[in-house]
């Protein structure tokens, strides 16, 4: 009997594993194909000045098309891309597409800074700095319109190397944002040593700040920290007017979230920047 049960549970386990492996294979195939065809999609989420309502920039977010005309979330393929090394090509394509878009907006008279996510694995690449320089040169985007978003874990894993890389990036006048701030190690001593420009308050704190006084304390502490270190501050994941008003009251100058604007494709973001312009005339 025991033997049977063991055989059964092995069977279930094997089926689950099979499903997982098929999913992984499927995402892998789609990702490889998209990379080969330069067909990754990049969406842009606007960032706003919370007081004036003016758009102050965008964050670029990669998207992979599925078979039903929808998109697969990066949460479902970034890790895979990191494990397989595909992240380097992915990163390069997203960076290039983002810079091309920002250059078009600049040329159309609506200069807009684009922030590109860089994962921890990409940050270990000794060619990262050269790649950024090469893409800026190729797309002719002035470096002040580019920002890189890195996470605390990317910086902490290899601390001295990270400081050097960041200094080289800062020298190019590309700005640097610390993403998901508050969820990682948050060691205060390194904040002083890294050449950072922006702190992004993680969306989990914004989500909970009106119902959980600890989350609220963390949010206001991060805002004060940013002020005293002369860093710009961006709140992520603003979904309600109450959250937006509270953040404004606490002195948070800029924010992004579904309340203010969802991630959208290049054409839609361009419409937002240039409402009077018909995209088809200009860009297709
Ligand atoms: P992130 O950089 O922290 O990006 C913010 C995520 O929050 C995005 O999810 C965005 O769509 C979502 N978001 C924006 N506003 C709201 C809101 O009001 N409520 C909620 N619940 N979510 C909101 P997305 O696009 O699925 O990306 C997830 C993560 O994947 C990103 O987190 C980033 O870490 C990573 N990622 C996205 N694009 C890239 C990329 O091109 N390269 C790399 N290396 N990582 C990327
Ligand atoms: Mg980000
Ligand atoms: Mg984030
Ligand atoms: Mg995140």
Coordinates of C-alpha atoms and ligand atoms in Angstrom, one line a residue:
X1 CA 0.0 0.0 0.0
X2 CA 2.7 2.4 1.0
X3 CA 4.5 1.6 -2.2
X4 CA 1.3 2.5 -4.2
X5 CA 0.9 5.8 -2.5
X6 CA 4.5 6.6 -3.2
X7 CA 4.0 5.7 -6.8
X8 CA 0.9 7.9 -7.0
X9 CA 2.4 10.9 -5.4
X10 CA 5.4 10.5 -7.7
X11 CA 2.9 10.6 -10.5
X12 CA 1.2 13.8 -9.4
X13 CA 4.6 15.4 -8.8
X14 CA 5.7 14.4 -12.2
X15 CA 2.6 15.9 -13.9
X16 CA 3.0 19.2 -12.1
X17 CA 6.7 19.3 -13.0
X18 CA 5.8 18.5 -16.6
X19 CA 3.4 21.4 -16.7
X20 CA 6.0 23.7 -15.3
X21 CA 8.6 22.5 -17.7
X22 CA 6.3 23.0 -20.7
X23 CA 5.5 26.5 -19.6
X24 CA 9.1 27.3 -19.2
X25 CA 9.9 25.8 -22.6
X26 CA 7.0 27.9 -24.2
X27 CA 8.1 31.2 -22.6
X28 CA 11.7 30.3 -23.6
X29 CA 10.7 29.7 -27.2
X30 CA 8.7 32.9 -27.4
X31 CA 11.4 34.9 -25.9
X32 CA 14.1 33.5 -28.2
X33 CA 11.9 34.2 -31.2
X34 CA 11.2 37.7 -30.1
X35 CA 14.8 38.4 -29.6
X36 CA 15.8 37.0 -33.0
X37 CA 13.2 39.2 -34.7
X38 CA 13.8 42.3 -32.6
X39 CA 10.2 41.9 -31.8
X40 CA 10.1 42.5 -28.0
X41 CA 7.5 45.1 -27.1
X42 CA 8.4 48.0 -24.9
X43 CA 5.6 49.9 -23.1
X44 CA 6.0 53.2 -21.3
X45 CA 4.4 54.2 -18.0
X46 CA 4.2 58.0 -17.4
X47 CA 5.6 59.6 -14.3
X48 CA 4.0 62.8 -13.0
X49 CA 4.7 65.8 -10.8
X50 CA 2.1 65.1 -8.1
X51 CA 1.5 68.8 -7.5
X52 CA 1.2 70.2 -11.0
X53 CA 0.1 67.1 -12.8
X54 CA 2.8 67.6 -15.4
X55 CA 4.4 64.5 -17.0
X56 CA 8.1 64.4 -16.0
X57 CA 9.2 61.2 -17.7
X58 CA 8.4 57.6 -18.4
X59 CA 9.5 54.2 -17.3
X60 CA 10.1 51.6 -20.0
X61 CA 8.6 48.1 -19.3
X62 CA 9.3 45.1 -21.5
X63 CA 6.4 43.0 -22.9
X64 CA 6.4 39.7 -24.7
X65 CA 3.4 38.9 -26.9
X66 CA 1.4 35.8 -26.2
X67 CA -0.6 33.8 -28.8
X68 CA -3.9 35.5 -27.9
X69 CA -2.9 39.0 -28.8
X70 CA -2.1 39.8 -25.2
X71 CA 1.1 40.1 -23.3
X72 CA 3.2 37.9 -21.0
X73 CA 4.3 39.9 -17.9
X74 CA 8.0 40.4 -17.4
X75 CA 7.5 38.8 -14.0
X76 CA 7.1 35.5 -16.0
X77 CA 10.3 35.8 -18.1
X78 CA 12.9 38.1 -16.6
X79 CA 14.1 35.4 -14.2
X80 CA 14.2 32.8 -17.0
X81 CA 16.2 35.3 -19.1
X82 CA 18.6 35.8 -16.2
X83 CA 19.1 32.1 -15.8
X84 CA 19.7 31.4 -19.5
X85 CA 21.8 34.5 -20.1
X86 CA 19.2 35.9 -22.6
X87 CA 18.9 38.9 -20.3
X88 CA 21.9 40.6 -22.0
X89 CA 20.3 40.6 -25.5
X90 CA 16.9 41.5 -23.9
X91 CA 18.5 44.4 -22.0
X92 CA 20.2 45.7 -25.1
X93 CA 17.0 45.6 -27.2
X94 CA 14.9 47.3 -24.5
X95 CA 17.6 50.0 -24.0
X96 CA 17.9 50.6 -27.8
X97 CA 14.1 50.8 -28.3
X98 CA 13.7 53.1 -25.3
X99 CA 16.4 55.4 -26.6
X100 CA 14.9 55.5 -30.1
X101 CA 11.6 56.5 -28.6
X102 CA 13.1 59.2 -26.4
X103 CA 15.0 60.6 -29.4
X104 CA 11.8 60.8 -31.4
X105 CA 10.0 62.6 -28.6
X106 CA 12.9 65.0 -28.3
X107 CA 12.9 65.7 -32.0
X108 CA 9.1 66.2 -31.9
X109 CA 9.6 69.0 -29.4
X110 CA 8.5 67.1 -26.3
X111 CA 11.7 66.1 -24.5
X112 CA 10.9 63.2 -22.3
X113 CA 13.3 61.3 -20.1
X114 CA 13.1 57.5 -20.2
X115 CA 14.0 55.2 -17.3
X116 CA 15.1 51.7 -18.2
X117 CA 15.2 48.7 -15.8
X118 CA 18.5 46.9 -15.4
X119 CA 18.5 43.6 -13.6
X120 CA 21.1 42.4 -11.1
X121 CA 22.6 40.0 -13.6
X122 CA 23.0 42.7 -16.3
X123 CA 24.7 44.8 -13.7
X124 CA 27.5 42.2 -13.4
X125 CA 28.2 42.5 -17.1
X126 CA 31.5 44.2 -17.7
X127 CA 30.2 45.5 -21.0
X128 CA 27.2 47.2 -19.6
X129 CA 28.8 50.7 -19.5
X130 CA 30.1 50.3 -23.1
X131 CA 26.7 49.0 -24.3
X132 CA 25.0 52.1 -22.8
X133 CA 27.5 54.4 -24.5
X134 CA 27.2 52.6 -27.8
X135 CA 23.4 52.8 -27.8
X136 CA 23.4 56.5 -26.9
X137 CA 25.8 57.1 -29.8
X138 CA 23.8 55.0 -32.2
X139 CA 20.5 56.5 -31.4
X140 CA 21.9 60.1 -30.9
X141 CA 20.0 60.5 -27.7
X142 CA 21.6 63.0 -25.3
X143 CA 22.5 61.1 -22.2
X144 CA 20.5 63.4 -19.9
X145 CA 17.3 61.9 -21.3
X146 CA 18.3 58.4 -20.1
X147 CA 17.9 57.0 -16.6
X148 CA 18.8 53.5 -15.4
X149 CA 16.8 51.8 -12.6
X150 CA 18.8 49.3 -10.5
X151 CA 17.8 47.4 -7.4
X152 CA 19.6 47.3 -4.1
X153 CA 20.4 43.6 -4.6
X154 CA 22.3 44.4 -7.8
X155 CA 24.4 46.9 -5.9
X156 CA 25.0 44.9 -2.7
X157 CA 26.0 41.6 -4.4
X158 CA 29.3 43.1 -5.6
X159 CA 29.6 46.3 -3.8
X160 CA 33.0 47.7 -5.0
X161 CA 32.4 46.7 -8.6
X162 CA 28.9 48.3 -8.4
X163 CA 30.3 51.6 -7.1
X164 CA 32.8 51.7 -10.0
X165 CA 30.1 50.9 -12.6
X166 CA 27.8 53.5 -11.2
X167 CA 30.5 56.1 -11.3
X168 CA 31.2 55.4 -15.0
X169 CA 27.5 55.7 -15.7
X170 CA 27.2 58.9 -13.8
X171 CA 30.2 60.3 -15.7
X172 CA 28.2 59.9 -18.9
X173 CA 25.5 62.0 -17.3
X174 CA 23.0 59.2 -17.4
X175 CA 21.0 59.3 -14.2
X176 CA 20.6 56.4 -11.8
X177 CA 17.5 55.5 -9.8
X178 CA 17.3 52.9 -7.0
X179 CA 14.2 50.9 -7.7
X180 CA 11.9 49.1 -5.2
X181 CA 13.6 51.0 -2.4
X182 CA 12.8 49.7 1.1
X183 CA 12.4 46.1 0.1
X184 CA 16.1 45.1 0.0
X185 CA 19.0 45.6 2.4
X186 CA 18.5 49.4 2.6
X187 CA 21.8 50.0 4.2
X188 CA 22.1 53.7 4.8
X189 CA 25.8 53.9 4.5
X190 CA 26.0 52.9 0.9
X191 CA 23.4 55.4 -0.2
X192 CA 26.0 58.0 0.5
X193 CA 28.7 56.2 -1.5
X194 CA 26.7 55.4 -4.6
X195 CA 26.2 58.2 -7.1
X196 CA 22.4 58.0 -7.1
X197 CA 19.9 60.6 -8.4
X198 CA 16.5 59.0 -7.6
X199 CA 14.9 56.8 -4.9
X200 CA 11.8 54.9 -5.9
X201 CA 9.5 54.0 -3.0
X202 CA 8.4 50.4 -3.6
X203 CA 4.8 49.9 -4.4
X204 CA 4.1 47.6 -1.5
X205 CA 4.5 50.5 0.9
X206 CA 2.3 52.8 -1.2
X207 CA -0.4 50.1 -1.3
X208 CA -0.5 49.6 2.4
X209 CA 0.3 53.2 3.7
X210 CA -3.3 54.2 4.4
X211 CA -4.2 51.0 6.3
X212 CA -0.9 50.1 8.0
X213 CA 0.8 52.8 10.1
X214 CA 4.2 51.0 9.8
X215 CA 4.0 51.3 6.0
X216 CA 3.1 54.9 6.3
X217 CA 6.1 55.5 8.7
X218 CA 8.4 53.8 6.2
X219 CA 7.1 56.0 3.3
X220 CA 7.6 59.2 5.2
X221 CA 11.0 58.1 6.4
X222 CA 12.1 57.3 2.8
X223 CA 10.8 60.7 1.6
X224 CA 12.8 62.5 4.4
X225 CA 15.8 60.5 3.6
X226 CA 15.6 61.5 0.0
X227 CA 15.2 65.1 0.9
X228 CA 18.2 65.1 3.2
X229 CA 20.4 63.3 0.6
X230 CA 19.2 65.7 -2.1
X231 CA 17.8 62.8 -4.1
X232 CA 14.6 63.0 -6.3
X233 CA 11.8 60.8 -5.0
X234 CA 9.3 58.8 -7.0
X235 CA 6.4 56.8 -5.5
X236 CA 5.4 53.7 -7.4
X237 CA 2.0 52.0 -7.6
X238 CA -0.3 54.9 -6.9
X239 CA -3.8 53.5 -7.4
X240 CA -6.1 55.9 -5.5
X241 CA -6.5 59.7 -5.1
X242 CA -6.1 59.2 -1.3
X243 CA -2.7 57.7 -1.8
X244 CA -1.7 60.4 -4.2
X245 CA -2.8 63.2 -1.8
X246 CA -1.1 61.7 1.2
X247 CA 2.2 61.3 -0.7
X248 CA 1.9 64.9 -1.9
X249 CA 1.3 66.0 1.7
X250 CA 4.4 64.1 2.9
X251 CA 6.5 65.9 0.4
X252 CA 6.8 63.3 -2.4
X253 CA 7.2 65.3 -5.6
X254 CA 6.7 62.7 -8.2
X255 CA 4.8 59.4 -8.7
X256 CA 3.5 56.8 -11.1
X257 CA 0.7 54.3 -10.9
X258 CA -2.6 53.1 -12.5
X259 CA -4.4 56.1 -11.1
X260 CA -2.2 58.5 -13.1
X261 CA -1.4 56.4 -16.2
X262 CA -0.9 52.7 -17.0
X263 CA 2.0 51.4 -19.1
X264 CA 1.1 51.9 -22.8
X265 CA 2.7 51.4 -26.2
X266 CA 4.8 54.0 -28.0
X267 CA 1.9 55.3 -30.1
X268 CA -0.4 55.9 -27.1
X269 CA 2.3 57.5 -25.1
X270 CA 3.1 59.8 -28.0
X271 CA -0.6 60.7 -28.2
X272 CA -0.4 61.7 -24.6
X273 CA 2.6 63.9 -25.2
X274 CA 1.3 65.4 -28.5
X275 CA -2.5 65.2 -28.4
X276 CA -2.9 67.3 -31.5
X277 CA -0.5 65.2 -33.6
X278 CA -1.7 62.2 -35.6
X279 CA 0.9 59.5 -35.1
X280 CA 0.4 58.0 -38.5
X281 CA 1.5 61.2 -40.2
X282 CA 4.7 61.4 -38.3
X283 CA 6.1 58.1 -37.5
X284 CA 4.7 55.2 -39.6
Ligands
LIG1 P1 9.4 47.6 -11.6 O1 10.5 48.2 -12.3 O2 9.3 47.9 -10.1 O3 8.1 48.2 -12.4 C1 6.9 48.5 -11.8 C2 5.8 47.5 -12.1 O4 4.6 47.9 -11.4 C3 5.4 47.2 -13.5 O5 5.1 45.9 -13.7 C4 4.2 48.1 -13.7 O6 3.4 47.7 -14.8 C5 3.5 47.9 -12.4 N1 2.7 49.0 -12.0 C6 2.7 50.3 -12.3 N2 1.7 51.0 -11.7 C7 1.1 50.1 -10.9 C8 0.0 50.2 -10.0 O7 -0.6 51.3 -9.8 N3 -0.4 49.1 -9.3 C9 0.2 47.9 -9.5 N4 -0.2 46.9 -8.8 N5 1.3 47.8 -10.4 C10 1.7 48.9 -11.0 P2 5.6 45.0 -14.9 O8 5.6 45.8 -16.1 O9 4.9 43.7 -14.8 O10 7.1 44.7 -14.5 C11 7.5 44.0 -13.4 C12 9.0 44.1 -13.1 O11 9.7 43.4 -14.1 C13 9.5 45.5 -13.0 O12 9.3 46.0 -11.7 C14 11.0 45.2 -13.3 O13 11.6 44.8 -12.1 C15 10.9 44.1 -14.3 N6 11.1 44.6 -15.6 C16 10.2 45.2 -16.4 N7 10.7 45.5 -17.6 C17 12.0 45.2 -17.6 C18 13.1 45.3 -18.5 O14 13.1 45.8 -19.6 N8 14.3 44.8 -18.0 C19 14.5 44.3 -16.8 N9 15.7 43.8 -16.5 N10 13.5 44.1 -15.9 C20 12.3 44.6 -16.3
LIG2 MG1 11.5 50.0 -12.4
LIG3 MG1 9.8 49.2 -8.8
LIG4 MG1 9.3 45.9 -8.7

